[in-house]
Amino acid sequence: MSQLTEALDRIESWLVENQPELALGLEPGLSCQEIDTITADLPHPFPKELYELYQWHNGSTSYGVIPFYESFDSLQKSLEWYQECVENGYLKPQLFTILMGEYEHYAVALGEDPNPVWYIVMDDCIEKIRWNSLTNLILATAECYETGAYYLDENGSLQEDEQKVYAIACKYNYQGSEPKPLDESSFHQTYYSSHAADRVNLSDPDAFEQLTQLLKPSPVNPIVKVLRELVWWVTLPIIKGLACLTAIVLKGFAIESYWAKTGGDQCIACLENTLYRREGQAIAVRRLAELGDPRAIDPLVAALRDRASYVRAAAIEALGKLGDTRAIEPLIRCLRDRDVRVCNDSARVLGELGDRKAVEPLIQLLRRDKYSSRASGAIAALGKFKEPRIIDDLLGILHQRHKDSTPNYGFLAIRENLVSTLAAIEEPRTTEALIEILRDSEIVWKSPNLGYNATLPTIIQALLQRGDSRLPDLLKQWLQDSDCEVRRAMFYAINRVSDPSLNDLLILGLSEEDLWVRKMTIEALGKHQTVEAVSALISILKDTDEDIKIRLLTIRALENNQNIAALEALIEILQDENDRVRGTAAFILRKIGDKRAIEPLNHCLRDRASLVRKIAKEALDILHKETASSKTA
């Protein structure tokens, strides 16, 4: 065994022990004859080191073998990339890419002896030799794994000790520069703390005084103040005129009334934000909320009158976090703010605070601006109060959309919150409204920005809870629709609801041609663990003609299943022809931890694929330890 092959084997062993799911992404290696065929048309001889690399594994579907170089592609895919780069003049014909990062990649020189490894950053036109051979790069990588220079943090993410990595790399003739230590405090201050409010230590006794002082506007040069006022008084009439003119020009389109009601106000709000820069004050507001001092209520209420809307919005969020009832009246006044975001944020926070003083003002806002996005926050807030008095208003919005096209855009803007509120108020009339929405293709499917991710699961969940017998037939009807996008959306919604009673419908997704739908369905069925779900998954598992990605996903879907049929199916596919199927099955059996898998896994120790042998050994070590522990106990 050469040094290169031995080092690659060490990397594989480390991955199997520490990141087995990444190890399972390693594809089976190629034979010399297969490599000869694939590389026959290259203009330069293919290096011996690359023969060894692709005989080891023909790429990975999960991650690169070198940390922070995410892609270790198959030889076929790397060849396609090589040809494209050479044809477009991005790479020299003698450089063959083997590992790719986000911006940079490693390439091996063809037709040279030895074959150096080049570091390339195309965007910056950087091409430098970093290693005098692939063997040295892989030897250094293996040592970094084994000595902890590459390590897993508490979240299981791979990290590196840059100084250790550099020291090891230098042992193998690395030709890059030494990494410079990062001054984190300086970096944070430079890029993230450009305002004084960010630098206030909240544990200081006078933190409150510091932050309230920073809320005060900075002194403004008198000339700047005059220019601001001039721009304001000249521009304001122009904006109002343009808003009216635009509403006239757009007459007949769906957005006419929406623009007439909100467009001018939003432009004015943008102008205010431009003229009155208050980033520092907005940060001070947010930090007052973090401080949690009840004395902050008064300065935060004062901030609700700031000229910049993003400061007002930040103050609303802060008051919501503090949860003090003194904020209710000021927040109610904000429901008339010209900025839509401020208006909706106020409504949302009032709903979260749950004080019924806000109900009447919220109803007034809803009735005043029914067909604009300004009503969206009021609808959502009233849903939290489960206020039955607004049912007629919501039904009116729902039915009005058919009468003319003008309010249609407004309906789209508030649809998600309207559905959520109808679902929250459990009455026969709201049930009928939800059924009506589910039946109406014009609402559910045929409008811009479908929004089914939120609205459909909400409707389905509400009707399930109410035990409406019409729901299954309605869902089945949509699942048989001729439009694949409609079926995809409905399968997604059923999956989001995650109710085992819908498994019979969900199983229909296994017969879809859409690979995304099939993957989503398999994952959902794996969570439900019903007899029907397990039976459907086992059928896929045993189908050797099935797409390999689908089979691997099905194996993983059975991970938490205690069904004996699932265990037997996983044991059976330890004899599968595909290396990755056998390896993944061994890995999942290790996680299930059933001692009945010990004998079948023993047979895997003689498997033809080294990766399968290593995973089986790890699984057996764990199972034997667990068996010994249970006997001791």
XYZ file of C-alpha atoms in Angstrom:
633
model
C 0.000 0.000 0.000
C 1.424 3.393 -1.018
C 1.733 6.326 1.379
C -1.155 8.064 -0.405
C -3.544 5.102 -0.209
C -2.590 4.495 3.426
C -3.278 8.161 4.309
C -6.632 8.102 2.478
C -7.551 4.988 4.452
C -6.690 6.814 7.702
C -8.987 9.689 6.714
C -11.778 7.226 5.950
C -11.310 5.575 9.356
C -11.501 8.923 11.156
C -14.700 9.837 9.293
C -16.309 6.464 10.066
C -15.545 6.891 13.768
C -16.341 10.604 14.133
C -18.574 11.653 11.226
C -20.110 8.427 9.898
C -22.861 10.209 7.990
C -20.222 12.041 5.950
C -18.293 8.811 5.427
C -21.434 7.248 3.957
C -21.368 9.903 1.240
C -18.135 8.486 -0.190
C -18.874 6.820 -3.531
C -17.404 3.414 -4.495
C -14.014 3.641 -6.193
C -13.286 3.089 -9.886
C -11.122 0.442 -11.498
C -7.999 1.347 -13.505
C -9.835 0.399 -16.694
C -12.763 2.712 -15.852
C -10.368 5.595 -15.165
C -8.546 4.916 -18.463
C -11.835 5.104 -20.366
C -13.033 8.300 -18.672
C -9.711 10.163 -19.117
C -8.839 8.873 -22.599
C -9.311 12.275 -24.281
C -7.264 14.363 -21.845
C -4.389 16.232 -23.549
C -1.893 15.173 -20.858
C -1.243 11.852 -19.046
C -3.420 11.287 -15.975
C -1.174 11.154 -12.852
C -0.668 7.972 -10.854
C -1.709 9.810 -7.667
C -5.093 10.619 -9.190
C -5.533 6.973 -10.166
C -5.069 6.124 -6.485
C -7.473 8.868 -5.379
C -10.347 7.757 -7.628
C -9.694 4.061 -6.985
C -10.145 4.865 -3.286
C -13.489 6.668 -3.771
C -15.027 8.245 -6.832
C -16.029 11.464 -5.106
C -18.473 12.153 -2.307
C -22.123 13.189 -2.223
C -21.846 14.737 1.228
C -18.606 16.670 1.722
C -14.987 16.924 0.643
C -12.246 14.884 2.295
C -10.267 18.077 2.949
C -12.081 20.299 5.484
C -13.567 23.511 4.086
C -13.316 22.217 0.504
C -16.956 21.211 0.280
C -16.881 19.340 -3.027
C -14.967 16.170 -3.772
C -16.707 15.419 -7.065
C -16.705 12.222 -9.075
C -14.110 11.885 -11.825
C -16.843 12.229 -14.444
C -18.149 15.482 -12.949
C -14.624 16.848 -12.423
C -13.852 16.113 -16.076
C -16.938 18.074 -17.176
C -15.792 21.023 -15.037
C -12.266 20.750 -16.462
C -13.518 20.811 -20.069
C -15.797 23.780 -19.413
C -13.025 25.791 -17.725
C -10.460 25.021 -20.437
C -12.893 25.879 -23.257
C -13.685 29.245 -21.630
C -10.066 30.032 -20.791
C -10.546 29.892 -17.027
C -7.933 27.165 -16.465
C -4.726 26.021 -18.079
C -5.152 22.644 -19.862
C -2.574 21.008 -17.580
C -4.513 21.768 -14.340
C -7.189 19.272 -13.247
C -9.482 20.309 -10.353
C -10.017 17.701 -7.616
C -11.390 19.698 -4.642
C -13.598 22.793 -4.633
C -14.366 25.304 -1.901
C -16.720 28.265 -1.982
C -14.280 30.531 -3.821
C -11.067 28.538 -4.241
C -10.090 25.065 -5.328
C -7.190 22.636 -5.515
C -6.002 21.319 -8.879
C -3.331 18.737 -9.736
C -0.889 19.304 -12.592
C -1.269 16.756 -15.405
C 1.668 15.273 -17.267
C 4.332 16.359 -14.755
C 6.520 14.311 -12.461
C 6.066 14.983 -9.607
C 2.518 16.382 -9.891
C 2.222 19.520 -7.735
C -1.079 20.668 -6.239
C -2.116 24.186 -7.234
C -4.231 26.592 -5.178
C -6.554 28.535 -7.500
C -8.935 31.456 -6.956
C -10.433 32.229 -10.358
C -12.129 35.502 -9.400
C -8.818 36.952 -8.203
C -6.682 35.288 -10.926
C -4.611 33.486 -8.271
C -2.713 30.334 -9.293
C -0.017 29.158 -6.872
C 1.657 25.849 -6.077
C 0.779 24.929 -2.472
C 1.973 21.298 -2.255
C 4.641 19.471 -4.235
C 2.415 16.365 -4.432
C -1.083 15.121 -3.654
C 0.491 12.586 -1.286
C 1.834 15.365 0.946
C -1.543 17.133 1.029
C -3.342 13.927 2.061
C -0.658 12.955 4.609
C -0.975 16.373 6.259
C -4.783 16.114 6.252
C -4.740 12.656 7.870
C -2.396 13.880 10.608
C -4.576 16.954 11.238
C -7.600 14.699 11.757
C -5.749 12.302 14.054
C -4.022 14.930 16.235
C -7.041 17.203 16.811
C -5.912 20.046 14.570
C -9.254 19.344 12.904
C -11.867 18.733 15.588
C -15.614 18.641 16.224
C -17.138 21.393 18.364
C -20.008 20.907 20.827
C -22.511 21.096 17.951
C -20.707 18.412 15.968
C -19.417 20.902 13.388
C -15.882 20.536 12.057
C -13.488 23.275 13.182
C -9.742 23.831 12.872
C -6.903 25.103 15.015
C -5.197 27.192 12.346
C -1.797 27.299 14.026
C -1.724 23.512 14.543
C -2.868 22.904 10.974
C -0.137 25.198 9.644
C 2.567 23.519 11.769
C 1.568 20.069 10.491
C 1.322 21.293 6.895
C 4.871 22.673 7.064
C 6.140 19.164 7.896
C 4.902 18.138 4.445
C 6.434 21.054 2.490
C 3.369 23.287 2.473
C 4.106 26.467 0.487
C 1.327 28.738 1.760
C 1.625 31.631 4.202
C 1.210 31.413 7.966
C -2.302 32.379 9.159
C -2.511 35.619 11.108
C -4.281 35.431 14.492
C -7.627 37.246 14.445
C -8.273 39.927 17.050
C -11.942 39.085 17.598
C -12.711 42.098 19.767
C -11.256 44.446 17.174
C -13.073 42.628 14.359
C -16.410 42.792 16.175
C -15.953 46.461 16.988
C -15.018 47.334 13.407
C -17.783 45.452 11.611
C -20.617 45.106 14.075
C -20.314 47.894 16.631
C -20.227 51.078 14.636
C -22.631 52.734 17.112
C -21.984 53.593 20.732
C -25.146 51.766 21.889
C -23.578 48.473 20.824
C -20.649 49.074 23.138
C -22.687 49.671 26.287
C -22.101 46.920 28.841
C -25.579 45.956 30.093
C -24.129 44.759 33.393
C -22.880 48.273 34.217
C -24.931 49.979 36.976
C -25.404 53.038 34.761
C -26.252 51.128 31.544
C -29.817 52.511 31.591
C -28.587 56.113 31.771
C -26.068 55.518 28.983
C -28.702 54.082 26.648
C -31.330 56.744 27.338
C -28.710 59.411 26.680
C -27.970 57.789 23.316
C -31.672 57.949 22.428
C -31.416 61.723 22.222
C -30.782 63.054 18.696
C -27.301 64.355 18.004
C -26.947 68.123 17.493
C -27.660 69.047 13.887
C -25.784 71.710 11.932
C -28.243 74.614 11.339
C -27.532 74.542 7.594
C -28.329 70.798 7.442
C -31.533 71.451 9.387
C -32.646 74.109 6.899
C -31.855 71.818 3.954
C -33.845 69.000 5.560
C -36.898 71.186 6.012
C -36.572 72.529 2.462
C -36.425 69.027 0.995
C -39.340 67.959 3.180
C -41.705 70.780 2.231
C -40.799 70.654 -1.460
C -40.866 66.879 -1.820
C -43.989 66.126 0.227
C -46.483 67.727 -2.216
C -44.689 66.019 -5.124
C -45.028 62.595 -3.488
C -48.709 63.135 -2.736
C -49.315 64.256 -6.302
C -47.469 61.265 -7.738
C -49.473 58.913 -5.521
C -52.753 60.310 -6.865
C -51.477 60.285 -10.459
C -50.259 56.700 -10.155
C -53.608 55.598 -8.744
C -55.332 57.116 -11.798
C -52.892 55.584 -14.291
C -53.214 52.148 -12.699
C -57.006 52.268 -12.679
C -58.420 48.966 -13.819
C -55.494 47.013 -12.439
C -55.736 45.030 -9.220
C -53.410 47.320 -7.311
C -55.246 50.601 -7.810
C -56.986 50.929 -4.455
C -54.049 49.419 -2.616
C -51.657 52.048 -4.016
C -54.090 54.892 -3.447
C -54.374 53.941 0.222
C -50.807 52.991 1.057
C -48.391 53.929 -1.716
C -48.076 57.624 -0.905
C -47.727 57.015 2.822
C -44.990 54.473 2.247
C -43.037 56.889 0.037
C -43.321 59.556 2.719
C -42.095 57.082 5.343
C -39.088 56.257 3.151
C -38.333 59.964 2.775
C -38.461 60.408 6.552
C -36.034 57.529 7.043
C -33.654 59.068 4.513
C -33.741 62.571 5.985
C -33.571 61.531 9.629
C -30.818 58.960 10.052
C -31.328 57.266 13.423
C -29.470 53.942 13.316
C -27.822 54.639 16.660
C -31.158 55.423 18.319
C -32.693 52.211 16.931
C -29.836 50.179 18.416
C -30.235 51.962 21.767
C -33.942 51.081 21.740
C -33.236 47.391 21.134
C -30.603 47.306 23.863
C -33.020 48.883 26.348
C -35.311 45.924 25.723
C -32.384 43.555 26.374
C -31.670 45.392 29.620
C -35.219 44.666 30.838
C -35.366 47.701 33.153
C -38.986 48.853 33.793
C -37.731 52.455 33.762
C -37.287 52.025 29.993
C -41.033 52.320 29.337
C -41.103 56.145 29.273
C -38.129 56.643 26.907
C -39.426 53.853 24.667
C -42.885 55.434 24.509
C -41.186 58.700 23.574
C -39.326 56.851 20.791
C -42.713 55.974 19.263
C -42.812 59.615 18.090
C -39.411 59.523 16.358
C -39.299 60.858 12.778
C -37.625 57.651 11.497
C -40.068 54.754 11.188
C -37.440 52.093 11.885
C -36.857 53.684 15.311
C -40.610 53.596 15.957
C -40.712 49.937 14.861
C -37.779 49.092 17.146
C -39.550 50.810 20.063
C -42.696 48.743 19.438
C -40.671 45.513 19.515
C -38.939 46.632 22.708
C -42.218 47.479 24.438
C -43.584 44.094 23.429
C -40.609 42.331 25.020
C -40.971 44.307 28.255
C -44.690 43.398 28.407
C -45.714 46.387 30.530
C -49.398 47.417 30.373
C -48.360 51.097 30.361
C -47.470 50.574 26.701
C -51.022 49.651 25.631
C -52.394 53.164 24.976
C -49.278 54.420 23.116
C -49.295 51.276 20.974
C -52.976 51.799 20.162
C -52.111 55.283 18.890
C -49.510 53.711 16.585
C -52.286 51.861 14.748
C -52.744 55.109 12.783
C -49.061 55.406 11.841
C -48.522 56.180 8.157
C -45.876 53.451 7.869
C -47.504 50.058 7.192
C -44.792 48.192 9.066
C -45.223 50.317 12.190
C -48.997 49.899 12.024
C -48.811 46.118 11.640
C -46.083 45.734 14.267
C -48.249 47.659 16.742
C -51.218 45.404 16.027
C -49.118 42.262 16.394
C -47.605 43.361 19.715
C -51.031 44.354 21.046
C -52.248 40.869 20.188
C -49.276 39.325 21.985
C -49.813 41.480 25.089
C -53.431 40.267 25.219
C -55.009 43.359 26.791
C -58.641 43.620 25.640
C -58.435 47.429 25.589
C -56.906 46.943 22.156
C -59.847 45.004 20.694
C -62.051 47.969 19.681
C -59.212 49.981 18.051
C -58.114 46.850 16.178
C -61.649 46.259 14.905
C -61.806 49.888 13.769
C -58.512 49.465 11.891
C -59.803 46.302 10.229
C -63.023 47.978 9.092
C -61.230 51.122 7.938
C -58.586 49.369 5.802
C -60.189 46.032 4.889
C -58.497 45.570 1.542
C -55.022 46.855 2.248
C -52.055 45.252 3.934
C -52.604 47.653 6.868
C -55.428 45.353 7.973
C -53.160 42.312 8.054
C -51.769 42.933 11.534
C -55.205 43.754 12.947
C -56.640 40.482 11.624
C -53.798 38.462 13.156
C -54.084 40.260 16.508
C -57.849 39.784 16.689
C -57.292 36.106 15.964
C -55.257 35.897 19.181
C -58.236 37.354 21.036
C -60.523 34.847 19.225
C -62.864 37.790 18.717
C -66.153 36.481 17.209
C -67.417 39.953 16.257
C -65.054 40.095 13.292
C -66.351 36.920 11.624
C -68.754 38.924 9.443
C -65.928 41.286 8.457
C -63.658 38.379 7.510
C -66.414 36.672 5.538
C -67.110 39.975 3.815
C -63.473 40.220 2.711
C -63.594 36.606 1.560
C -66.744 37.068 -0.523
C -65.942 40.550 -1.847
C -62.983 39.258 -3.858
C -65.388 37.816 -6.490
C -67.278 41.071 -7.128
C -64.521 42.994 -8.873
C -60.784 42.869 -9.369
C -59.947 45.980 -7.367
C -59.684 44.461 -3.869
C -58.012 41.271 -5.073
C -54.470 42.496 -4.424
C -55.477 43.553 -0.935
C -56.917 40.113 -0.321
C -53.613 38.491 -1.269
C -51.817 40.780 1.161
C -53.960 39.692 4.121
C -54.872 36.111 3.133
C -52.433 34.314 5.422
C -53.575 36.131 8.555
C -57.218 35.882 7.505
C -56.933 32.089 7.281
C -55.105 31.860 10.630
C -57.790 33.935 12.338
C -60.640 31.925 10.813
C -58.885 28.807 12.097
C -58.479 30.295 15.584
C -62.187 31.179 15.972
C -63.958 27.834 16.186
C -67.517 28.378 14.944
C -69.645 26.735 12.225
C -69.378 29.841 10.030
C -65.576 29.821 10.116
C -65.543 26.095 9.332
C -67.623 26.735 6.205
C -65.295 29.590 5.261
C -62.225 27.348 5.543
C -63.912 24.699 3.383
C -64.769 27.408 0.851
C -61.147 28.552 0.696
C -59.885 24.985 0.327
C -62.281 24.390 -2.570
C -61.482 27.639 -4.356
C -58.628 27.141 -6.828
C -58.588 30.887 -7.478
C -57.538 31.520 -3.877
C -55.372 28.510 -3.211
C -53.430 28.056 -6.425
C -53.984 30.595 -9.174
C -52.686 33.777 -7.565
C -49.190 35.285 -7.395
C -47.016 34.235 -4.455
C -49.207 31.221 -3.647
C -48.534 31.299 0.064
C -49.621 27.687 0.419
C -46.720 26.994 2.785
C -48.662 28.745 5.524
C -52.335 28.796 4.541
C -52.945 25.197 3.486
C -51.462 23.500 6.582
C -53.426 25.927 8.770
C -56.697 25.059 7.035
C -56.046 21.312 7.110
C -55.031 21.352 10.788
C -58.124 23.341 11.788
C -60.520 21.080 9.880
C -58.861 17.979 11.347
C -59.293 19.334 14.868
C -62.942 20.077 14.147
C -63.465 16.579 12.746
C -64.938 17.773 9.452
C -65.801 14.686 7.383
C -65.449 16.548 4.058
C -61.702 17.066 4.444
C -60.342 13.688 3.193
C -62.318 13.822 -0.061
C -61.273 17.421 -0.695
C -57.606 16.601 -0.151
C -57.797 13.518 -2.353
C -59.377 15.601 -5.100
C -56.434 18.020 -5.078
C -53.923 15.154 -4.937
C -55.399 13.837 -8.201
C -55.188 17.209 -9.950
C -53.517 17.213 -13.369
C -51.208 20.091 -12.367
C -48.040 18.711 -10.728
C -47.467 22.011 -8.882
C -50.887 21.709 -7.265
C -50.153 18.152 -6.153
C -46.737 19.173 -4.854
C -48.247 22.004 -2.798
C -50.881 19.728 -1.278
C -48.385 16.987 -0.407
C -46.222 19.644 1.220
C -49.168 20.909 3.264
C -50.165 17.410 4.423
C -46.564 16.771 5.426
C -46.450 20.014 7.431
C -49.569 19.008 9.358
C -47.847 15.718 10.284
C -50.992 13.859 11.340
C -50.872 10.027 11.133
C -54.557 9.981 10.171
C -53.511 11.392 6.783
C -50.979 8.618 6.083
C -53.201 6.967 3.465
C -53.141 10.203 1.471
C -49.452 10.797 2.103
C -48.532 7.336 0.782
C -49.885 8.432 -2.611
C -46.812 10.685 -2.815
C -44.569 7.628 -3.191
C -45.933 7.082 -6.703
C -45.255 10.663 -7.831
C -42.609 11.283 -10.491
C -41.516 14.424 -8.646
C -38.366 13.375 -6.741
C -38.840 16.189 -4.210
C -42.347 14.970 -3.336
C -41.124 11.386 -2.949
C -38.264 12.401 -0.634
C -40.559 14.538 1.502
C -43.118 11.719 1.709
C -40.503 9.165 2.780
C -39.219 11.441 5.559
C -42.773 12.054 6.796
C -43.722 8.369 6.785
C -40.550 7.559 8.711
C -41.649 9.910 11.498
C -45.172 8.483 11.737
C -44.080 4.846 12.213
C -47.521 3.331 11.571
C -47.785 -0.217 10.180
C -48.953 1.138 6.814
C -46.081 3.638 6.658
C -43.450 1.006 7.507
C -44.889 -1.418 4.952
C -44.721 1.238 2.221
C -41.108 2.100 3.093
C -40.012 -1.552 3.134
C -41.418 -1.983 -0.386
C -39.142 0.819 -1.602
C -36.201 -0.623 0.308
C -36.457 -3.987 -1.428
C -36.838 -2.528 -4.920
C -33.312 -2.764 -6.371
C -34.433 -0.878 -9.496
C -35.374 2.146 -7.399
C -33.299 5.358 -7.541
C -30.313 4.929 -5.184
C -30.964 8.292 -3.494
C -34.521 7.232 -2.696
C -33.358 3.883 -1.271
C -30.729 5.541 0.943
C -33.280 8.066 2.220
C -35.698 5.213 2.970
C -33.059 3.421 5.069
C -32.531 6.578 7.114
C -36.292 7.048 7.498
C -36.415 3.757 9.434
C -33.808 4.930 11.960
C -36.162 5.444 14.911
C -38.530 2.619 14.058
C -38.945 -0.242 16.525
C -41.060 -2.326 14.137
C -39.650 -5.874 13.790
C -40.440 -5.867 10.058
C -38.273 -2.753 9.615
C -35.392 -4.378 11.513
C -35.605 -7.526 9.391
C -35.679 -5.472 6.182
C -32.551 -3.550 7.218
C -30.736 -6.788 8.079
C -31.759 -8.258 4.718
C -30.251 -5.391 2.705
C -26.860 -5.923 4.327
C -26.533 -8.342 1.378
C -27.434 -5.681 -1.228
C -25.218 -5.245 -4.291
C -24.706 -1.519 -3.659
C -21.874 -0.585 -1.257
C -23.614 2.557 -0.002
C -26.871 0.693 0.674
C -25.001 -1.898 2.763
C -22.971 0.758 4.594
C -26.006 2.916 5.362
C -27.967 -0.107 6.604
C -25.088 -1.052 8.944
C -24.949 2.524 10.239
C -28.711 2.655 10.933
C -28.602 -0.752 12.657
C -25.875 0.685 14.881
C -28.204 3.573 15.813
C -31.205 1.288 16.411
C -29.053 -0.767 18.800
C -30.931 -4.073 18.586
C -28.722 -7.051 19.512
C -30.443 -9.166 16.836
C -28.293 -7.266 14.326
C -24.997 -8.520 15.837
C -24.699 -11.756 13.861
C -25.573 -10.187 10.466
C -23.096 -7.365 11.154
C -20.385 -9.923 11.912
C -20.725 -11.143 8.323
C -20.129 -7.546 7.138
C -16.617 -7.652 8.600
C -15.701 -9.639 5.478
C -17.432 -7.213 3.095
C -15.588 -6.350 -0.123
C -15.876 -2.584 0.611
C -13.550 -1.201 3.292
C -16.076 1.483 4.225
C -18.758 -1.132 4.970
C -16.290 -3.188 7.019
C -15.327 -0.174 9.123
C -18.928 0.921 9.725
C -19.891 -2.642 10.691
C -16.970 -2.822 13.146
C -18.003 0.486 14.750
C -21.579 -0.773 14.998
C -20.490 -4.044 16.595
C -18.251 -2.275 19.117
C -21.195 -0.142 20.238
C -23.645 -3.069 20.341
C -21.225 -5.226 22.358
C -20.690 -2.403 24.869
C -24.439 -1.882 25.256
C -24.997 -5.632 25.681
C -22.266 -5.837 28.335
C -23.684 -2.810 30.170
C -27.185 -4.285 30.246
C -25.841 -7.566 31.673
C -23.910 -5.690 34.372
C -26.998 -3.685 35.294
